[in-house]
Amino acid sequence: MRRSRSQLLLRNTNICNSNNSNLATDSSSDQSFDQQELSPLLNVSIISSHENPDTSSAFISATSNASPYQKTYTMVAASTAAGALLLKMVIAAFSGMGAATVCHPLDVIRVQMQTEGSTYNGFTDAAVGIYKKDGLKDGLFAGVSAAYLRQWLYGSCRIGIYAYLLESAQNANLAKGLDKNAISLQSKMLMGLTSGGIGSFVGTPSELALVRMSNDKKLPLEQRRNYKGVGNCITRIAKEEGLPALFRGAPATVLRACLLSACAMGITSEIKMRLSGSGLFGEDGKLWGGVPLLFVATLFSSLAANIVANPFDVVKSRMQNMAVAKDGSTQYKSMVDCFVQTVGNEGVLKLWSGFVPAFLKLAPYTVISLILTDKITKIVTGKEAL
């Protein structure tokens, strides 16, 4: 005897239930999953959706006896999550390039004030001296190609991964029926620390190239390396000093980035959330598109980040700029040795040398990059990034 379509569907549903791997089928034309039914049966963890605010991507904790349907859905969900992360990283990279174009001269001034042999009496003296000596292209914008590469390696991870982790945490709160912004400052700073640490390690070669190229014109003629571009710089370092040299100063670079990113990203999100309901920046902080609110938040977070990270910035710059003798010896044996020598020879305040240009660079860089990231993300996905 032939069975009706409804009987077959009922039988299949019972079989799925007996295997403890139920799948919900929506009879609507788009055949989308009903997440309220899926969640308790399949241990679904709702984490993000950048394509439509009314839908959510989900990861399924597949067991060893998972059905082909579960495995397929898991693969699709994982692919969607990877695509969301990649999109955020690309947006962050382009935003960082825009900020680097404006702020790079401040980076050059900072590096030249922090490295050995600096005779400048302050920020203004350094800016005028570099411009008079080498002009814009070879002076204040020396190494800008390395700055752009740095945004694709470091900036994309620092801002992109943080935005992804923050959105995941917000969606997890919504899935639990909580306020999406019920995320502690410590959690936000941990997200920033994680994204900054990953990005800085990946971007260490570009950071090394940036320091070398920014400082090259300050060296005596016989000591200049005369790199032709970021590609030539990285290639020559690997060839002349060995591949491990590309990660020289990595511990100081990573520690600096962890501290800087934890403060810059976590504190920005926290201040933005708290001030948005104060009424000082319009309803929900939307005055003038939310730009004034984000500007104030990033300004204060940049100050905190620079105070904490500047000592590691000095050590990083010195280790990455030091020359290697013919016998392979170097001036500093480690990050700790660099700290000790710097403080012992020049005093503890030397660890905060270049603070003014570093802050003047970090503040507008953070403001520009985060505002661009937030606005581009809003245009592309319909959601805020921070």
mmCIF file of N, CA and C in Angstrom, residues 133-217:
data_model
loop_
_atom_site.group_PDB
_atom_site.id
_atom_site.type_symbol
_atom_site.label_atom_id
_atom_site.label_comp_id
_atom_site.label_asym_id
_atom_site.label_seq_id
_atom_site.Cartn_x
_atom_site.Cartn_y
_atom_site.Cartn_z
ATOM 1 N N LYS A 133 66.017 68.213 5.557
ATOM 2 C CA LYS A 133 67.097 67.334 5.115
ATOM 3 C C LYS A 133 66.705 66.462 3.929
ATOM 4 N N ASP A 134 65.524 65.872 3.985
ATOM 5 C CA ASP A 134 65.160 64.876 2.961
ATOM 6 C C ASP A 134 63.839 65.138 2.248
ATOM 7 N N GLY A 135 63.097 66.181 2.642
ATOM 8 C CA GLY A 135 61.854 66.497 1.950
ATOM 9 C C GLY A 135 60.707 65.592 2.356
ATOM 10 N N LEU A 136 59.665 65.563 1.529
ATOM 11 C CA LEU A 136 58.479 64.767 1.827
ATOM 12 C C LEU A 136 58.647 63.302 1.444
ATOM 13 N N LYS A 137 58.949 63.047 0.174
ATOM 14 C CA LYS A 137 58.977 61.677 -0.342
ATOM 15 C C LYS A 137 60.033 60.816 0.358
ATOM 16 N N ASP A 138 61.260 61.314 0.433
ATOM 17 C CA ASP A 138 62.344 60.540 1.029
ATOM 18 C C ASP A 138 62.522 60.823 2.513
ATOM 19 N N GLY A 139 61.794 61.783 3.033
ATOM 20 C CA GLY A 139 61.910 62.129 4.444
ATOM 21 C C GLY A 139 60.697 61.724 5.239
ATOM 22 N N LEU A 140 59.689 62.571 5.254
ATOM 23 C CA LEU A 140 58.507 62.329 6.080
ATOM 24 C C LEU A 140 57.646 61.163 5.601
ATOM 25 N N PHE A 141 57.768 60.800 4.310
ATOM 26 C CA PHE A 141 56.997 59.657 3.804
ATOM 27 C C PHE A 141 57.890 58.471 3.443
ATOM 28 N N ALA A 142 59.104 58.453 4.006
ATOM 29 C CA ALA A 142 59.980 57.302 3.786
ATOM 30 C C ALA A 142 59.358 56.046 4.385
ATOM 31 N N GLY A 143 59.317 54.980 3.610
ATOM 32 C CA GLY A 143 58.773 53.714 4.109
ATOM 33 C C GLY A 143 57.272 53.609 4.114
ATOM 34 N N VAL A 144 56.581 54.475 3.371
ATOM 35 C CA VAL A 144 55.121 54.421 3.388
ATOM 36 C C VAL A 144 54.594 53.118 2.789
ATOM 37 N N SER A 145 55.350 52.517 1.850
ATOM 38 C CA SER A 145 54.921 51.235 1.274
ATOM 39 C C SER A 145 54.898 50.144 2.343
ATOM 40 N N ALA A 146 55.849 50.202 3.286
ATOM 41 C CA ALA A 146 55.852 49.240 4.393
ATOM 42 C C ALA A 146 54.652 49.482 5.313
ATOM 43 N N ALA A 147 54.266 50.756 5.447
ATOM 44 C CA ALA A 147 53.096 51.086 6.272
ATOM 45 C C ALA A 147 51.826 50.493 5.673
ATOM 46 N N TYR A 148 51.720 50.522 4.343
ATOM 47 C CA TYR A 148 50.546 49.927 3.686
ATOM 48 C C TYR A 148 50.526 48.406 3.863
ATOM 49 N N LEU A 149 51.688 47.771 3.689
ATOM 50 C CA LEU A 149 51.762 46.321 3.882
ATOM 51 C C LEU A 149 51.390 45.966 5.320
ATOM 52 N N ARG A 150 51.827 46.794 6.246
ATOM 53 C CA ARG A 150 51.537 46.568 7.664
ATOM 54 C C ARG A 150 50.037 46.562 7.920
ATOM 55 N N GLN A 151 49.290 47.378 7.206
ATOM 56 C CA GLN A 151 47.839 47.407 7.401
ATOM 57 C C GLN A 151 47.178 46.110 6.960
ATOM 58 N N TRP A 152 47.711 45.498 5.911
ATOM 59 C CA TRP A 152 47.137 44.242 5.429
ATOM 60 C C TRP A 152 47.514 43.061 6.319
ATOM 61 N N LEU A 153 48.657 43.148 6.994
ATOM 62 C CA LEU A 153 49.083 42.049 7.852
ATOM 63 C C LEU A 153 48.672 42.269 9.308
ATOM 64 N N TYR A 154 48.936 43.448 9.833
ATOM 65 C CA TYR A 154 48.662 43.745 11.242
ATOM 66 C C TYR A 154 47.302 44.403 11.444
ATOM 67 N N GLY A 155 47.060 45.504 10.729
ATOM 68 C CA GLY A 155 45.824 46.254 10.920
ATOM 69 C C GLY A 155 44.573 45.439 10.631
ATOM 70 N N SER A 156 44.634 44.614 9.587
ATOM 71 C CA SER A 156 43.459 43.801 9.229
ATOM 72 C C SER A 156 43.103 42.836 10.345
ATOM 73 N N CYS A 157 44.128 42.249 10.988
ATOM 74 C CA CYS A 157 43.871 41.317 12.089
ATOM 75 C C CYS A 157 43.425 42.059 13.346
ATOM 76 N N ARG A 158 44.128 43.146 13.680
ATOM 77 C CA ARG A 158 43.850 43.855 14.925
ATOM 78 C C ARG A 158 42.406 44.349 14.981
ATOM 79 N N ILE A 159 41.958 45.004 13.928
ATOM 80 C CA ILE A 159 40.606 45.562 13.928
ATOM 81 C C ILE A 159 39.584 44.527 13.450
ATOM 82 N N GLY A 160 39.922 43.770 12.412
ATOM 83 C CA GLY A 160 38.980 42.812 11.841
ATOM 84 C C GLY A 160 38.613 41.691 12.794
ATOM 85 N N ILE A 161 39.629 41.081 13.429
ATOM 86 C CA ILE A 161 39.358 39.987 14.369
ATOM 87 C C ILE A 161 38.616 40.503 15.590
ATOM 88 N N TYR A 162 38.988 41.701 16.062
ATOM 89 C CA TYR A 162 38.281 42.270 17.224
ATOM 90 C C TYR A 162 36.804 42.493 16.898
ATOM 91 N N ALA A 163 36.521 43.089 15.737
ATOM 92 C CA ALA A 163 35.132 43.342 15.352
ATOM 93 C C ALA A 163 34.352 42.037 15.249
ATOM 94 N N TYR A 164 35.004 40.991 14.751
ATOM 95 C CA TYR A 164 34.355 39.686 14.617
ATOM 96 C C TYR A 164 34.062 39.081 15.996
ATOM 97 N N LEU A 165 35.053 39.131 16.904
ATOM 98 C CA LEU A 165 34.856 38.583 18.249
ATOM 99 C C LEU A 165 33.779 39.353 19.008
ATOM 100 N N LEU A 166 33.776 40.681 18.849
ATOM 101 C CA LEU A 166 32.771 41.496 19.537
ATOM 102 C C LEU A 166 31.370 41.171 19.034
ATOM 103 N N GLU A 167 31.203 41.055 17.724
ATOM 104 C CA GLU A 167 29.895 40.725 17.168
ATOM 105 C C GLU A 167 29.451 39.334 17.601
ATOM 106 N N SER A 168 30.388 38.390 17.670
ATOM 107 C CA SER A 168 30.054 37.033 18.116
ATOM 108 C C SER A 168 29.552 37.040 19.553
ATOM 109 N N ALA A 169 30.230 37.819 20.406
ATOM 110 C CA ALA A 169 29.807 37.914 21.806
ATOM 111 C C ALA A 169 28.442 38.583 21.921
ATOM 112 N N GLN A 170 28.205 39.609 21.114
ATOM 113 C CA GLN A 170 26.911 40.287 21.142
ATOM 114 C C GLN A 170 25.788 39.350 20.710
ATOM 115 N N ASN A 171 26.015 38.574 19.659
ATOM 116 C CA ASN A 171 24.994 37.633 19.183
ATOM 117 C C ASN A 171 24.770 36.494 20.174
ATOM 118 N N ALA A 172 25.834 36.097 20.877
ATOM 119 C CA ALA A 172 25.676 35.069 21.909
ATOM 120 C C ALA A 172 24.786 35.589 23.038
ATOM 121 N N ASN A 173 24.946 36.856 23.389
ATOM 122 C CA ASN A 173 24.080 37.458 24.412
ATOM 123 C C ASN A 173 22.628 37.504 23.957
ATOM 124 N N LEU A 174 22.417 37.890 22.696
ATOM 125 C CA LEU A 174 21.058 37.941 22.163
ATOM 126 C C LEU A 174 20.409 36.564 22.170
ATOM 127 N N ALA A 175 21.186 35.536 21.857
ATOM 128 C CA ALA A 175 20.650 34.170 21.842
ATOM 129 C C ALA A 175 20.229 33.713 23.228
ATOM 130 N N LYS A 176 20.872 34.304 24.263
ATOM 131 C CA LYS A 176 20.533 33.958 25.645
ATOM 132 C C LYS A 176 19.452 34.867 26.220
ATOM 133 N N GLY A 177 18.965 35.812 25.403
ATOM 134 C CA GLY A 177 17.948 36.738 25.869
ATOM 135 C C GLY A 177 18.501 37.888 26.676
ATOM 136 N N LEU A 178 19.802 38.158 26.563
ATOM 137 C CA LEU A 178 20.444 39.233 27.304
ATOM 138 C C LEU A 178 20.605 40.463 26.420
ATOM 139 N N ASP A 179 20.941 41.584 27.048
ATOM 140 C CA ASP A 179 21.305 42.785 26.308
ATOM 141 C C ASP A 179 22.587 42.488 25.533
ATOM 142 N N LYS A 180 22.597 42.801 24.260
ATOM 143 C CA LYS A 180 23.757 42.439 23.436
ATOM 144 C C LYS A 180 25.032 43.123 23.910
ATOM 145 N N ASN A 181 24.910 44.273 24.580
ATOM 146 C CA ASN A 181 26.085 45.007 25.049
ATOM 147 C C ASN A 181 26.507 44.644 26.468
ATOM 148 N N ALA A 182 25.938 43.588 27.004
ATOM 149 C CA ALA A 182 26.299 43.138 28.356
ATOM 150 C C ALA A 182 27.618 42.368 28.308
ATOM 151 N N ILE A 183 28.668 43.080 27.909
ATOM 152 C CA ILE A 183 30.004 42.503 27.794
ATOM 153 C C ILE A 183 30.939 43.350 28.653
ATOM 154 N N SER A 184 31.679 42.738 29.540
ATOM 155 C CA SER A 184 32.529 43.471 30.469
ATOM 156 C C SER A 184 33.716 44.117 29.746
ATOM 157 N N LEU A 185 34.253 45.164 30.372
ATOM 158 C CA LEU A 185 35.440 45.822 29.820
ATOM 159 C C LEU A 185 36.602 44.841 29.736
ATOM 160 N N GLN A 186 36.723 43.969 30.747
ATOM 161 C CA GLN A 186 37.813 42.986 30.735
ATOM 162 C C GLN A 186 37.709 42.068 29.527
ATOM 163 N N SER A 187 36.488 41.661 29.187
ATOM 164 C CA SER A 187 36.289 40.787 28.029
ATOM 165 C C SER A 187 36.656 41.512 26.741
ATOM 166 N N LYS A 188 36.265 42.769 26.633
ATOM 167 C CA LYS A 188 36.597 43.552 25.436
ATOM 168 C C LYS A 188 38.100 43.744 25.306
ATOM 169 N N MET A 189 38.764 44.010 26.425
ATOM 170 C CA MET A 189 40.210 44.186 26.387
ATOM 171 C C MET A 189 40.907 42.875 26.039
ATOM 172 N N LEU A 190 40.364 41.760 26.497
ATOM 173 C CA LEU A 190 40.930 40.459 26.149
ATOM 174 C C LEU A 190 40.779 40.194 24.655
ATOM 175 N N MET A 191 39.640 40.586 24.085
ATOM 176 C CA MET A 191 39.452 40.468 22.630
ATOM 177 C C MET A 191 40.487 41.312 21.884
ATOM 178 N N GLY A 192 40.697 42.550 22.369
ATOM 179 C CA GLY A 192 41.675 43.421 21.744
ATOM 180 C C GLY A 192 43.083 42.876 21.879
ATOM 181 N N LEU A 193 43.406 42.331 23.048
ATOM 182 C CA LEU A 193 44.711 41.731 23.265
ATOM 183 C C LEU A 193 44.940 40.564 22.314
ATOM 184 N N THR A 194 43.922 39.727 22.142
ATOM 185 C CA THR A 194 44.026 38.572 21.251
ATOM 186 C C THR A 194 44.230 38.999 19.803
ATOM 187 N N SER A 195 43.406 39.910 19.334
ATOM 188 C CA SER A 195 43.507 40.341 17.938
ATOM 189 C C SER A 195 44.819 41.079 17.679
ATOM 190 N N GLY A 196 45.252 41.887 18.656
ATOM 191 C CA GLY A 196 46.508 42.608 18.502
ATOM 192 C C GLY A 196 47.707 41.678 18.499
ATOM 193 N N GLY A 197 47.691 40.665 19.362
ATOM 194 C CA GLY A 197 48.790 39.709 19.416
ATOM 195 C C GLY A 197 48.935 38.919 18.130
ATOM 196 N N ILE A 198 47.801 38.453 17.589
ATOM 197 C CA ILE A 198 47.832 37.698 16.335
ATOM 198 C C ILE A 198 48.338 38.583 15.200
ATOM 199 N N GLY A 199 47.766 39.774 15.106
ATOM 200 C CA GLY A 199 48.145 40.680 14.019
ATOM 201 C C GLY A 199 49.593 41.113 14.079
ATOM 202 N N SER A 200 50.092 41.391 15.282
ATOM 203 C CA SER A 200 51.466 41.875 15.392
ATOM 204 C C SER A 200 52.479 40.800 15.025
ATOM 205 N N PHE A 201 52.206 39.546 15.406
ATOM 206 C CA PHE A 201 53.142 38.479 15.041
ATOM 207 C C PHE A 201 53.168 38.283 13.528
ATOM 208 N N VAL A 202 51.984 38.247 12.930
ATOM 209 C CA VAL A 202 51.911 38.102 11.475
ATOM 210 C C VAL A 202 52.568 39.286 10.775
ATOM 211 N N GLY A 203 52.417 40.475 11.360
ATOM 212 C CA GLY A 203 52.908 41.683 10.706
ATOM 213 C C GLY A 203 54.299 42.118 11.108
ATOM 214 N N THR A 204 55.023 41.316 11.912
ATOM 215 C CA THR A 204 56.362 41.710 12.355
ATOM 216 C C THR A 204 57.313 42.035 11.198
ATOM 217 N N PRO A 205 57.371 41.245 10.122
ATOM 218 C CA PRO A 205 58.267 41.615 9.011
ATOM 219 C C PRO A 205 57.956 42.992 8.428
ATOM 220 N N SER A 206 56.679 43.335 8.308
ATOM 221 C CA SER A 206 56.333 44.654 7.775
ATOM 222 C C SER A 206 56.669 45.753 8.776
ATOM 223 N N GLU A 207 56.541 45.451 10.067
ATOM 224 C CA GLU A 207 56.920 46.408 11.114
ATOM 225 C C GLU A 207 58.419 46.654 11.094
ATOM 226 N N LEU A 208 59.185 45.595 10.908
ATOM 227 C CA LEU A 208 60.639 45.704 10.797
ATOM 228 C C LEU A 208 61.023 46.561 9.599
ATOM 229 N N ALA A 209 60.375 46.306 8.462
ATOM 230 C CA ALA A 209 60.652 47.091 7.258
ATOM 231 C C ALA A 209 60.286 48.553 7.456
ATOM 232 N N LEU A 210 59.191 48.809 8.156
ATOM 233 C CA LEU A 210 58.761 50.181 8.410
ATOM 234 C C LEU A 210 59.804 50.935 9.232
ATOM 235 N N VAL A 211 60.319 50.298 10.281
ATOM 236 C CA VAL A 211 61.328 50.941 11.130
ATOM 237 C C VAL A 211 62.609 51.186 10.332
ATOM 238 N N ARG A 212 63.069 50.172 9.610
ATOM 239 C CA ARG A 212 64.313 50.301 8.842
ATOM 240 C C ARG A 212 64.214 51.422 7.803
ATOM 241 N N MET A 213 63.123 51.434 7.057
ATOM 242 C CA MET A 213 62.977 52.413 5.970
ATOM 243 C C MET A 213 62.729 53.821 6.505
ATOM 244 N N SER A 214 62.031 53.919 7.639
ATOM 245 C CA SER A 214 61.755 55.230 8.220
ATOM 246 C C SER A 214 63.014 55.868 8.803
ATOM 247 N N ASN A 215 63.938 55.019 9.260
ATOM 248 C CA ASN A 215 65.130 55.521 9.950
ATOM 249 C C ASN A 215 66.358 55.603 9.054
ATOM 250 N N ASP A 216 66.285 55.069 7.853
ATOM 251 C CA ASP A 216 67.482 54.926 7.014
ATOM 252 C C ASP A 216 68.151 56.260 6.704
ATOM 253 N N LYS A 217 67.385 57.276 6.438
ATOM 254 C CA LYS A 217 67.950 58.565 6.048
ATOM 255 C C LYS A 217 68.656 59.256 7.207
#
